[in-house]
GROMACS .gro file of N, CA and C in nm:
model
  477
    1MET      N    1  -0.746  -0.875   2.475
    1MET     CA    2  -0.707  -0.846   2.362
    1MET      C    3  -0.719  -0.845   2.180
    2VAL      N    4  -0.794  -0.758   2.147
    2VAL     CA    5  -0.788  -0.811   1.982
    2VAL      C    6  -0.667  -0.887   1.933
    3THR      N    7  -0.672  -0.965   1.825
    3THR     CA    8  -0.576  -1.025   1.749
    3THR      C    9  -0.553  -0.971   1.631
    4LEU      N   10  -0.447  -0.993   1.559
    4LEU     CA   11  -0.383  -0.941   1.413
    4LEU      C   12  -0.402  -1.037   1.336
    5SER      N   13  -0.471  -1.121   1.234
    5SER     CA   14  -0.462  -1.197   1.202
    5SER      C   15  -0.413  -1.174   1.038
    6PRO      N   16  -0.343  -1.222   0.986
    6PRO     CA   17  -0.324  -1.207   0.850
    6PRO      C   18  -0.441  -1.233   0.767
    7MET      N   19  -0.472  -1.134   0.676
    7MET     CA   20  -0.587  -1.130   0.600
    7MET      C   21  -0.597  -1.266   0.503
    8GLN      N   22  -0.716  -1.313   0.488
    8GLN     CA   23  -0.753  -1.406   0.414
    8GLN      C   24  -0.751  -1.364   0.255
    9PRO      N   25  -0.716  -1.436   0.187
    9PRO     CA   26  -0.737  -1.455   0.050
    9PRO      C   27  -0.873  -1.396   0.017
   10ALA      N   28  -0.989  -1.467   0.048
   10ALA     CA   29  -1.114  -1.427   0.017
   10ALA      C   30  -1.179  -1.303   0.028
   11ARG      N   31  -1.116  -1.228   0.126
   11ARG     CA   32  -1.164  -1.123   0.173
   11ARG      C   33  -1.064  -0.983   0.119
   12PHE      N   34  -0.933  -1.025   0.087
   12PHE     CA   35  -0.881  -0.938   0.032
   12PHE      C   36  -0.937  -0.846  -0.112
   13ALA      N   37  -0.991  -0.923  -0.195
   13ALA     CA   38  -1.050  -0.857  -0.331
   13ALA      C   39  -1.166  -0.756  -0.261
   14ALA      N   40  -1.246  -0.785  -0.195
   14ALA     CA   41  -1.350  -0.703  -0.129
   14ALA      C   42  -1.295  -0.611  -0.049
   15TYR      N   43  -1.199  -0.627   0.024
   15TYR     CA   44  -1.130  -0.513   0.095
   15TYR      C   45  -1.046  -0.403   0.024
   16VAL      N   46  -0.999  -0.456  -0.062
   16VAL     CA   47  -0.914  -0.361  -0.197
   16VAL      C   48  -1.033  -0.260  -0.241
   17GLU      N   49  -1.134  -0.342  -0.307
   17GLU     CA   50  -1.222  -0.232  -0.384
   17GLU      C   51  -1.298  -0.118  -0.300
   18ARG      N   52  -1.320  -0.169  -0.163
   18ARG     CA   53  -1.361  -0.070  -0.048
   18ARG      C   54  -1.250   0.051  -0.016
   19GLY      N   55  -1.137  -0.019  -0.008
   19GLY     CA   56  -1.016   0.070   0.009
   19GLY      C   57  -1.022   0.206  -0.059
   20ILE      N   58  -1.029   0.109  -0.207
   20ILE     CA   59  -1.012   0.220  -0.342
   20ILE      C   60  -1.089   0.342  -0.342
   21ARG      N   61  -1.259   0.272  -0.286
   21ARG     CA   62  -1.364   0.389  -0.280
   21ARG      C   63  -1.354   0.488  -0.211
   22GLU      N   64  -1.291   0.430  -0.082
   22GLU     CA   65  -1.313   0.485   0.086
   22GLU      C   66  -1.189   0.588   0.050
   23TYR      N   67  -1.105   0.590  -0.049
   23TYR     CA   68  -0.946   0.656  -0.028
   23TYR      C   69  -1.000   0.781  -0.106
   24ALA      N   70  -1.051   0.687  -0.210
   24ALA     CA   71  -1.057   0.853  -0.339
   24ALA      C   72  -1.184   0.942  -0.258
   25GLN      N   73  -1.268   0.878  -0.185
   25GLN     CA   74  -1.379   0.948  -0.113
   25GLN      C   75  -1.273   1.075  -0.037
   26GLU      N   76  -1.218   1.039   0.050
   26GLU     CA   77  -1.131   1.099   0.142
   26GLU      C   78  -1.025   1.219   0.052
   27HIS      N   79  -1.011   1.173  -0.034
   27HIS     CA   80  -0.947   1.279  -0.116
   27HIS      C   81  -1.015   1.359  -0.187
   28ILE      N   82  -1.142   1.345  -0.214
   28ILE     CA   83  -1.212   1.485  -0.281
   28ILE      C   84  -1.272   1.549  -0.149
   29LYS      N   85  -1.300   1.491  -0.052
   29LYS     CA   86  -1.371   1.525   0.136
   29LYS      C   87  -1.257   1.628   0.129
   30ASN      N   88  -1.129   1.596   0.105
   30ASN     CA   89  -1.021   1.709   0.155
   30ASN      C   90  -1.000   1.803   0.026
   31GLY      N   91  -1.040   1.809  -0.066
   31GLY     CA   92  -1.028   1.903  -0.169
   31GLY      C   93  -0.857   1.850  -0.265
   32ASP      N   94  -0.818   1.739  -0.274
   32ASP     CA   95  -0.701   1.696  -0.338
   32ASP      C   96  -0.740   1.658  -0.449
   33TRP      N   97  -0.869   1.577  -0.496
   33TRP     CA   98  -0.888   1.555  -0.591
   33TRP      C   99  -1.002   1.575  -0.637
   34THR      N  100  -1.000   1.555  -0.783
   34THR     CA  101  -1.187   1.611  -0.833
   34THR      C  102  -1.247   1.438  -0.825
   35PRO      N  103  -1.381   1.441  -0.839
   35PRO     CA  104  -1.456   1.351  -0.845
   35PRO      C  105  -1.455   1.272  -0.949
   36HIS      N  106  -1.393   1.309  -1.066
   36HIS     CA  107  -1.381   1.296  -1.190
   36HIS      C  108  -1.247   1.209  -1.167
   37GLU      N  109  -1.158   1.237  -1.132
   37GLU     CA  110  -1.045   1.151  -1.130
   37GLU      C  111  -0.997   1.080  -1.052
   38ALA      N  112  -1.076   1.046  -0.904
   38ALA     CA  113  -1.059   1.024  -0.805
   38ALA      C  114  -1.033   0.849  -0.759
   39LEU      N  115  -1.143   0.818  -0.815
   39LEU     CA  116  -1.107   0.675  -0.866
   39LEU      C  117  -1.016   0.601  -0.931
   40GLU      N  118  -1.015   0.637  -1.054
   40GLU     CA  119  -0.856   0.588  -1.133
   40GLU      C  120  -0.716   0.654  -1.018
   41ARG      N  121  -0.714   0.758  -0.976
   41ARG     CA  122  -0.604   0.777  -0.872
   41ARG      C  123  -0.563   0.679  -0.757
   42SER      N  124  -0.684   0.707  -0.694
   42SER     CA  125  -0.679   0.586  -0.594
   42SER      C  126  -0.645   0.447  -0.628
   43ARG      N  127  -0.691   0.394  -0.752
   43ARG     CA  128  -0.675   0.281  -0.785
   43ARG      C  129  -0.558   0.244  -0.842
   44LYS      N  130  -0.465   0.352  -0.902
   44LYS     CA  131  -0.363   0.306  -0.931
   44LYS      C  132  -0.248   0.310  -0.795
   45GLU      N  133  -0.267   0.418  -0.703
   45GLU     CA  134  -0.158   0.392  -0.583
   45GLU      C  135  -0.203   0.266  -0.558
   46PHE      N  136  -0.358   0.205  -0.510
   46PHE     CA  137  -0.348   0.053  -0.437
   46PHE      C  138  -0.256  -0.046  -0.535
   47GLU      N  139  -0.267  -0.020  -0.638
   47GLU     CA  140  -0.167  -0.115  -0.756
   47GLU      C  141  -0.029  -0.062  -0.763
   48GLN      N  142   0.010   0.027  -0.723
   48GLN     CA  143   0.172   0.062  -0.694
   48GLN      C  144   0.225  -0.036  -0.571
   49LEU      N  145   0.120   0.018  -0.500
   49LEU     CA  146   0.147  -0.042  -0.312
   49LEU      C  147   0.170  -0.184  -0.313
   50LEU      N  148   0.020  -0.300  -0.390
   50LEU     CA  149  -0.011  -0.390  -0.394
   50LEU      C  150   0.002  -0.476  -0.538
   51PRO      N  151   0.138  -0.443  -0.594
   51PRO     CA  152   0.143  -0.534  -0.732
   51PRO      C  153   0.131  -0.693  -0.700
   52ASP      N  154   0.141  -0.738  -0.577
   52ASP     CA  155   0.133  -0.883  -0.581
   52ASP      C  156   0.003  -0.924  -0.439
   53GLY      N  157  -0.054  -0.837  -0.443
   53GLY     CA  158  -0.194  -0.868  -0.385
   53GLY      C  159  -0.138  -0.856  -0.243
   54LEU      N  160  -0.180  -0.958  -0.137
   54LEU     CA  161  -0.158  -1.015  -0.007
   54LEU      C  162   0.013  -1.050  -0.022
   55LYS      N  163   0.066  -1.069  -0.152
   55LYS     CA  164   0.204  -1.144  -0.135
   55LYS      C  165   0.277  -1.038  -0.136
   56SER      N  166   0.278  -0.915  -0.153
   56SER     CA  167   0.327  -0.758  -0.232
   56SER      C  168   0.443  -0.778  -0.107
   57LYS      N  169   0.560  -0.748  -0.138
   57LYS     CA  170   0.706  -0.772  -0.064
   57LYS      C  171   0.654  -0.653   0.033
   58ASP      N  172   0.661  -0.677   0.168
   58ASP     CA  173   0.707  -0.607   0.303
   58ASP      C  174   0.549  -0.526   0.333
   59GLN      N  175   0.478  -0.586   0.283
   59GLN     CA  176   0.337  -0.509   0.296
   59GLN      C  177   0.260  -0.641   0.394
   60HIS      N  178   0.211  -0.563   0.495
   60HIS     CA  179   0.132  -0.666   0.597
   60HIS      C  180   0.004  -0.631   0.628
   61ILE      N  181  -0.111  -0.716   0.575
   61ILE     CA  182  -0.271  -0.649   0.574
   61ILE      C  183  -0.320  -0.771   0.650
   62PHE      N  184  -0.369  -0.723   0.778
   62PHE     CA  185  -0.445  -0.779   0.910
   62PHE      C  186  -0.569  -0.794   0.906
   63THR      N  187  -0.644  -0.882   0.950
   63THR     CA  188  -0.780  -0.874   1.026
   63THR      C  189  -0.799  -0.820   1.145
   64ILE      N  190  -0.858  -0.734   1.209
   64ILE     CA  191  -0.861  -0.748   1.351
   64ILE      C  192  -0.949  -0.845   1.401
   65MET      N  193  -0.957  -0.919   1.514
   65MET     CA  194  -1.020  -0.984   1.527
   65MET      C  195  -1.049  -0.981   1.678
   66ASP      N  196  -1.161  -1.013   1.726
   66ASP     CA  197  -1.215  -0.976   1.858
   66ASP      C  198  -1.204  -1.152   1.911
   67PRO      N  199  -1.106  -1.207   1.990
   67PRO     CA  200  -1.089  -1.318   2.022
   67PRO      C  201  -1.180  -1.363   2.118
   68GLN      N  202  -1.285  -1.297   2.171
   68GLN     CA  203  -1.380  -1.369   2.238
   68GLN      C  204  -1.469  -1.415   2.180
   69ASP      N  205  -1.513  -1.380   2.038
   69ASP     CA  206  -1.622  -1.474   1.944
   69ASP      C  207  -1.572  -1.480   1.827
   70GLY      N  208  -1.446  -1.425   1.767
   70GLY     CA  209  -1.422  -1.436   1.666
   70GLY      C  210  -1.459  -1.359   1.545
   71ARG      N  211  -1.515  -1.248   1.621
   71ARG     CA  212  -1.577  -1.142   1.506
   71ARG      C  213  -1.428  -1.049   1.442
   72ASP      N  214  -1.493  -1.056   1.295
   72ASP     CA  215  -1.387  -0.948   1.245
   72ASP      C  216  -1.430  -0.807   1.258
   73VAL      N  217  -1.366  -0.700   1.313
   73VAL     CA  218  -1.391  -0.595   1.388
   73VAL      C  219  -1.350  -0.489   1.293
   74GLY      N  220  -1.223  -0.524   1.188
   74GLY     CA  221  -1.152  -0.401   1.109
   74GLY      C  222  -1.039  -0.476   1.052
   75ILE      N  223  -0.975  -0.397   0.987
   75ILE     CA  224  -0.847  -0.377   0.880
   75ILE      C  225  -0.739  -0.305   0.945
   76LEU      N  226  -0.602  -0.345   0.938
   76LEU     CA  227  -0.507  -0.261   0.940
   76LEU      C  228  -0.369  -0.335   0.857
   77TRP      N  229  -0.329  -0.237   0.759
   77TRP     CA  230  -0.248  -0.245   0.675
   77TRP      C  231  -0.123  -0.134   0.740
   78VAL      N  232   0.023  -0.252   0.744
   78VAL     CA  233   0.115  -0.159   0.741
   78VAL      C  234   0.211  -0.231   0.626
   79HIS      N  235   0.311  -0.128   0.614
   79HIS     CA  236   0.427  -0.189   0.548
   79HIS      C  237   0.555  -0.167   0.613
   80VAL      N  238   0.643  -0.262   0.607
   80VAL     CA  239   0.743  -0.273   0.733
   80VAL      C  240   0.887  -0.265   0.605
   81LYS      N  241   0.961  -0.139   0.588
   81LYS     CA  242   1.070  -0.116   0.527
   81LYS      C  243   1.178  -0.195   0.601
   82THR      N  244   1.192  -0.296   0.522
   82THR     CA  245   1.307  -0.408   0.563
   82THR      C  246   1.444  -0.402   0.465
   83ASP      N  247   1.470  -0.296   0.383
   83ASP     CA  248   1.568  -0.298   0.277
   83ASP      C  249   1.691  -0.233   0.317
   84ALA      N  250   1.664  -0.139   0.423
   84ALA     CA  251   1.800  -0.053   0.452
   84ALA      C  252   1.730  -0.016   0.621
   85PRO      N  253   1.837  -0.026   0.744
   85PRO     CA  254   1.822   0.029   0.854
   85PRO      C  255   1.779   0.189   0.855
   86PRO      N  256   1.735   0.247   0.956
   86PRO     CA  257   1.653   0.204   1.066
   86PRO      C  258   1.521   0.129   0.999
   87ARG      N  259   1.482   0.002   1.030
   87ARG     CA  260   1.370  -0.053   1.020
   87ARG      C  261   1.264   0.028   1.077
   88ARG      N  262   1.152   0.039   0.973
   88ARG     CA  263   1.019   0.151   1.000
   88ARG      C  264   0.942   0.087   0.928
   89ALA      N  265   0.813   0.134   0.995
   89ALA     CA  266   0.696   0.085   0.909
   89ALA      C  267   0.573   0.209   0.882
   90PHE      N  268   0.483   0.171   0.813
   90PHE     CA  269   0.398   0.266   0.807
   90PHE      C  270   0.285   0.232   0.761
   91ILE      N  271   0.146   0.287   0.849
   91ILE     CA  272  -0.003   0.241   0.853
   91ILE      C  273  -0.043   0.298   0.711
   92TYR      N  274  -0.101   0.229   0.607
   92TYR     CA  275  -0.155   0.246   0.501
   92TYR      C  276  -0.298   0.280   0.530
   93ASP      N  277  -0.356   0.195   0.617
   93ASP     CA  278  -0.471   0.179   0.638
   93ASP      C  279  -0.525   0.128   0.745
   94PHE      N  280  -0.613   0.187   0.815
   94PHE     CA  281  -0.655   0.141   0.968
   94PHE      C  282  -0.812   0.153   0.967
   95ILE      N  283  -0.889   0.081   0.974
   95ILE     CA  284  -1.049   0.101   1.003
   95ILE      C  285  -1.123   0.011   1.103
   96ILE      N  286  -1.185   0.057   1.174
   96ILE     CA  287  -1.258  -0.026   1.316
   96ILE      C  288  -1.401   0.042   1.177
   97GLU      N  289  -1.494  -0.136   1.182
   97GLU     CA  290  -1.603  -0.096   1.139
   97GLU      C  291  -1.703  -0.027   1.222
   98GLU      N  292  -1.748   0.088   1.193
   98GLU     CA  293  -1.876   0.127   1.199
   98GLU      C  294  -1.954   0.102   1.378
   99GLU      N  295  -2.023  -0.020   1.387
   99GLU     CA  296  -2.019  -0.062   1.451
   99GLU      C  297  -1.933  -0.105   1.584
  100TYR      N  298  -1.850  -0.130   1.537
  100TYR     CA  299  -1.753  -0.169   1.679
  100TYR      C  300  -1.624  -0.045   1.733
  101ARG      N  301  -1.674   0.096   1.701
  101ARG     CA  302  -1.610   0.216   1.711
  101ARG      C  303  -1.676   0.243   1.826
  102GLY      N  304  -1.551   0.311   1.921
  102GLY     CA  305  -1.617   0.369   2.042
  102GLY      C  306  -1.598   0.254   2.166
  103LYS      N  307  -1.519   0.158   2.170
  103LYS     CA  308  -1.550   0.032   2.240
  103LYS      C  309  -1.455  -0.021   2.248
  104GLY      N  310  -1.299   0.044   2.233
  104GLY     CA  311  -1.158   0.044   2.267
  104GLY      C  312  -1.086  -0.051   2.168
  105TYR      N  313  -1.186  -0.109   2.058
  105TYR     CA  314  -1.120  -0.206   1.975
  105TYR      C  315  -0.994  -0.169   1.853
  106GLY      N  316  -1.016  -0.008   1.864
  106GLY     CA  317  -0.861   0.083   1.776
  106GLY      C  318  -0.778   0.108   1.883
  107LYS      N  319  -0.767   0.097   2.005
  107LYS     CA  320  -0.694   0.118   2.093
  107LYS      C  321  -0.636  -0.027   2.105
  108GLN      N  322  -0.686  -0.147   2.133
  108GLN     CA  323  -0.625  -0.285   2.147
  108GLN      C  324  -0.549  -0.301   1.992
  109ALA      N  325  -0.598  -0.259   1.884
  109ALA     CA  326  -0.538  -0.273   1.768
  109ALA      C  327  -0.390  -0.266   1.756
  110LEU      N  328  -0.404  -0.082   1.748
  110LEU     CA  329  -0.283  -0.035   1.794
  110LEU      C  330  -0.211  -0.076   1.891
  111ALA      N  331  -0.244  -0.166   1.988
  111ALA     CA  332  -0.141  -0.174   2.128
  111ALA      C  333  -0.096  -0.332   2.043
  112ALA      N  334  -0.174  -0.402   1.959
  112ALA     CA  335  -0.099  -0.526   1.926
  112ALA      C  336  -0.061  -0.553   1.803
  113LEU      N  337  -0.013  -0.397   1.740
  113LEU     CA  338   0.073  -0.346   1.606
  113LEU      C  339   0.176  -0.298   1.662
  114ASP      N  340   0.173  -0.233   1.760
  114ASP     CA  341   0.322  -0.238   1.842
  114ASP      C  342   0.354  -0.371   1.904
  115GLU      N  343   0.313  -0.456   1.932
  115GLU     CA  344   0.373  -0.544   1.989
  115GLU      C  345   0.445  -0.634   1.862
  116THR      N  346   0.371  -0.633   1.801
  116THR     CA  347   0.411  -0.700   1.628
  116THR      C  348   0.538  -0.657   1.566
  117LEU      N  349   0.513  -0.504   1.566
  117LEU     CA  350   0.619  -0.412   1.540
  117LEU      C  351   0.759  -0.419   1.584
  118GLN      N  352   0.735  -0.422   1.736
  118GLN     CA  353   0.849  -0.465   1.797
  118GLN      C  354   0.905  -0.599   1.784
  119SER      N  355   0.814  -0.715   1.792
  119SER     CA  356   0.900  -0.831   1.754
  119SER      C  357   0.962  -0.833   1.584
  120MET      N  358   0.933  -0.746   1.527
  120MET     CA  359   1.013  -0.745   1.432
  120MET      C  360   1.129  -0.659   1.400
  121ASN      N  361   1.182  -0.589   1.527
  121ASN     CA  362   1.309  -0.518   1.506
  121ASN      C  363   1.245  -0.366   1.437
  122VAL      N  364   1.153  -0.319   1.429
  122VAL     CA  365   1.121  -0.191   1.367
  122VAL      C  366   1.161  -0.117   1.523
  123GLN      N  367   1.199   0.000   1.437
  123GLN     CA  368   1.207   0.112   1.546
  123GLN      C  369   1.114   0.249   1.549
  124SER      N  370   1.031   0.234   1.414
  124SER     CA  371   0.912   0.336   1.461
  124SER      C  372   0.805   0.324   1.357
  125VAL      N  373   0.720   0.383   1.383
  125VAL     CA  374   0.576   0.352   1.239
  125VAL      C  375   0.517   0.499   1.294
  126ALA      N  376   0.509   0.550   1.145
  126ALA     CA  377   0.406   0.649   1.087
  126ALA      C  378   0.282   0.595   1.033
  127LEU      N  379   0.204   0.705   1.050
  127LEU     CA  380   0.062   0.718   0.925
  127LEU      C  381   0.050   0.872   0.904
  128HIS      N  382  -0.045   0.869   0.811
  128HIS     CA  383  -0.110   0.999   0.771
  128HIS      C  384  -0.236   0.935   0.793
  129VAL      N  385  -0.301   1.083   0.888
  129VAL     CA  386  -0.465   1.098   0.887
  129VAL      C  387  -0.506   1.244   0.830
  130PHE      N  388  -0.631   1.193   0.750
  130PHE     CA  389  -0.668   1.366   0.720
  130PHE      C  390  -0.714   1.448   0.836
  131ALA      N  391  -0.723   1.575   0.805
  131ALA     CA  392  -0.704   1.653   0.959
  131ALA      C  393  -0.884   1.650   0.975
  132HIS      N  394  -0.946   1.643   0.890
  132HIS     CA  395  -1.094   1.630   0.901
  132HIS      C  396  -1.145   1.482   1.027
  133ASN      N  397  -1.060   1.370   1.053
  133ASN     CA  398  -1.081   1.273   1.092
  133ASN      C  399  -1.039   1.291   1.240
  134THR      N  400  -1.131   1.386   1.307
  134THR     CA  401  -1.039   1.396   1.473
  134THR      C  402  -1.073   1.279   1.559
  135ASN      N  403  -1.144   1.207   1.537
  135ASN     CA  404  -1.203   1.134   1.602
  135ASN      C  405  -1.042   1.011   1.589
  136ALA      N  406  -1.006   0.976   1.479
  136ALA     CA  407  -0.873   0.894   1.444
  136ALA      C  408  -0.722   0.988   1.515
  137ILE      N  409  -0.744   1.079   1.487
  137ILE     CA  410  -0.629   1.176   1.514
  137ILE      C  411  -0.622   1.160   1.700
  138GLU      N  412  -0.735   1.168   1.768
  138GLU     CA  413  -0.730   1.185   1.896
  138GLU      C  414  -0.688   1.067   1.952
  139LEU      N  415  -0.747   0.919   1.885
  139LEU     CA  416  -0.698   0.778   1.936
  139LEU      C  417  -0.527   0.768   1.920
  140TYR      N  418  -0.494   0.849   1.798
  140TYR     CA  419  -0.344   0.843   1.744
  140TYR      C  420  -0.258   0.914   1.905
  141LYS      N  421  -0.297   1.008   1.900
  141LYS     CA  422  -0.262   1.103   2.038
  141LYS      C  423  -0.249   1.021   2.127
  142LYS      N  424  -0.360   0.961   2.174
  142LYS     CA  425  -0.363   0.879   2.301
  142LYS      C  426  -0.273   0.725   2.299
  143MET      N  427  -0.244   0.717   2.164
  143MET     CA  428  -0.141   0.583   2.146
  143MET      C  429  -0.010   0.627   2.139
  144GLY      N  430   0.055   0.737   2.144
  144GLY     CA  431   0.169   0.751   2.129
  144GLY      C  432   0.229   0.841   1.989
  145PHE      N  433   0.128   0.874   1.905
  145PHE     CA  434   0.175   0.910   1.768
  145PHE      C  435   0.235   1.077   1.809
  146GLU      N  436   0.295   1.136   1.759
  146GLU     CA  437   0.330   1.235   1.765
  146GLU      C  438   0.352   1.330   1.615
  147THR      N  439   0.277   1.490   1.597
  147THR     CA  440   0.254   1.546   1.536
  147THR      C  441   0.418   1.590   1.445
  148THR      N  442   0.445   1.515   1.325
  148THR     CA  443   0.581   1.527   1.296
  148THR      C  444   0.573   1.600   1.104
  149ASP      N  445   0.468   1.650   1.101
  149ASP     CA  446   0.452   1.733   0.977
  149ASP      C  447   0.295   1.775   0.990
  150LEU      N  448   0.306   1.920   0.903
  150LEU     CA  449   0.150   1.951   0.909
  150LEU      C  450   0.152   2.060   0.810
  151HIS      N  451   0.037   2.012   0.688
  151HIS     CA  452   0.016   2.092   0.596
  151HIS      C  453  -0.103   2.206   0.615
  152MET      N  454  -0.117   2.310   0.536
  152MET     CA  455  -0.227   2.374   0.578
  152MET      C  456  -0.272   2.470   0.484
  153ARG      N  457  -0.388   2.491   0.466
  153ARG     CA  458  -0.404   2.529   0.287
  153ARG      C  459  -0.529   2.669   0.365
  154LYS      N  460  -0.563   2.751   0.276
  154LYS     CA  461  -0.659   2.831   0.280
  154LYS      C  462  -0.737   2.797   0.187
  155GLN      N  463  -0.870   2.820   0.209
  155GLN     CA  464  -0.937   2.776   0.051
  155GLN      C  465  -1.046   2.934   0.023
  156TYR      N  466  -1.028   2.980  -0.114
  156TYR     CA  467  -1.126   3.095  -0.143
  156TYR      C  468  -1.226   3.042  -0.182
  157LEU      N  469  -1.238   2.965  -0.300
  157LEU     CA  470  -1.390   2.922  -0.362
  157LEU      C  471  -1.394   2.788  -0.306
  158LYS      N  472  -1.529   2.790  -0.287
  158LYS     CA  473  -1.562   2.663  -0.266
  158LYS      C  474  -1.624   2.562  -0.406
  159SER      N  475  -1.590   2.456  -0.408
  159SER     CA  476  -1.604   2.386  -0.531
  159SER      C  477  -1.720   2.310  -0.532
   0.00000   0.00000   0.00000
């Protein structure tokens, strides 16, 4: 099974820049943000969530490692709410690098996260997934996630 290792500072800056770009692109693709505003909005959200970088309170950013050869196969970022019961977690980002997808790393990473969160006495974990990301949705269903909310939109004009 893969291991979740705390992300090292040397990797963090590159991850944040990539994460900001990818999150902005997802919002553009979803029709939430315009290309003009997307990067700035994405950057602001990252800064609010990670004001102290890797040392931000209750934020855990992991590098997903293949224990066979130590390869970095992805990233998992989870917030654990510790200030009031019940203790809950929220996955902010989950990336399996393209060349490692479809090989079981996603399932293994989520199983490792389950073990980590249960050892922290977390009662539940939630996440958001864009509806166009059908592969991720299927993975989450297989791993026991249930739909708790559903937003729908009817598009009249293509932008």
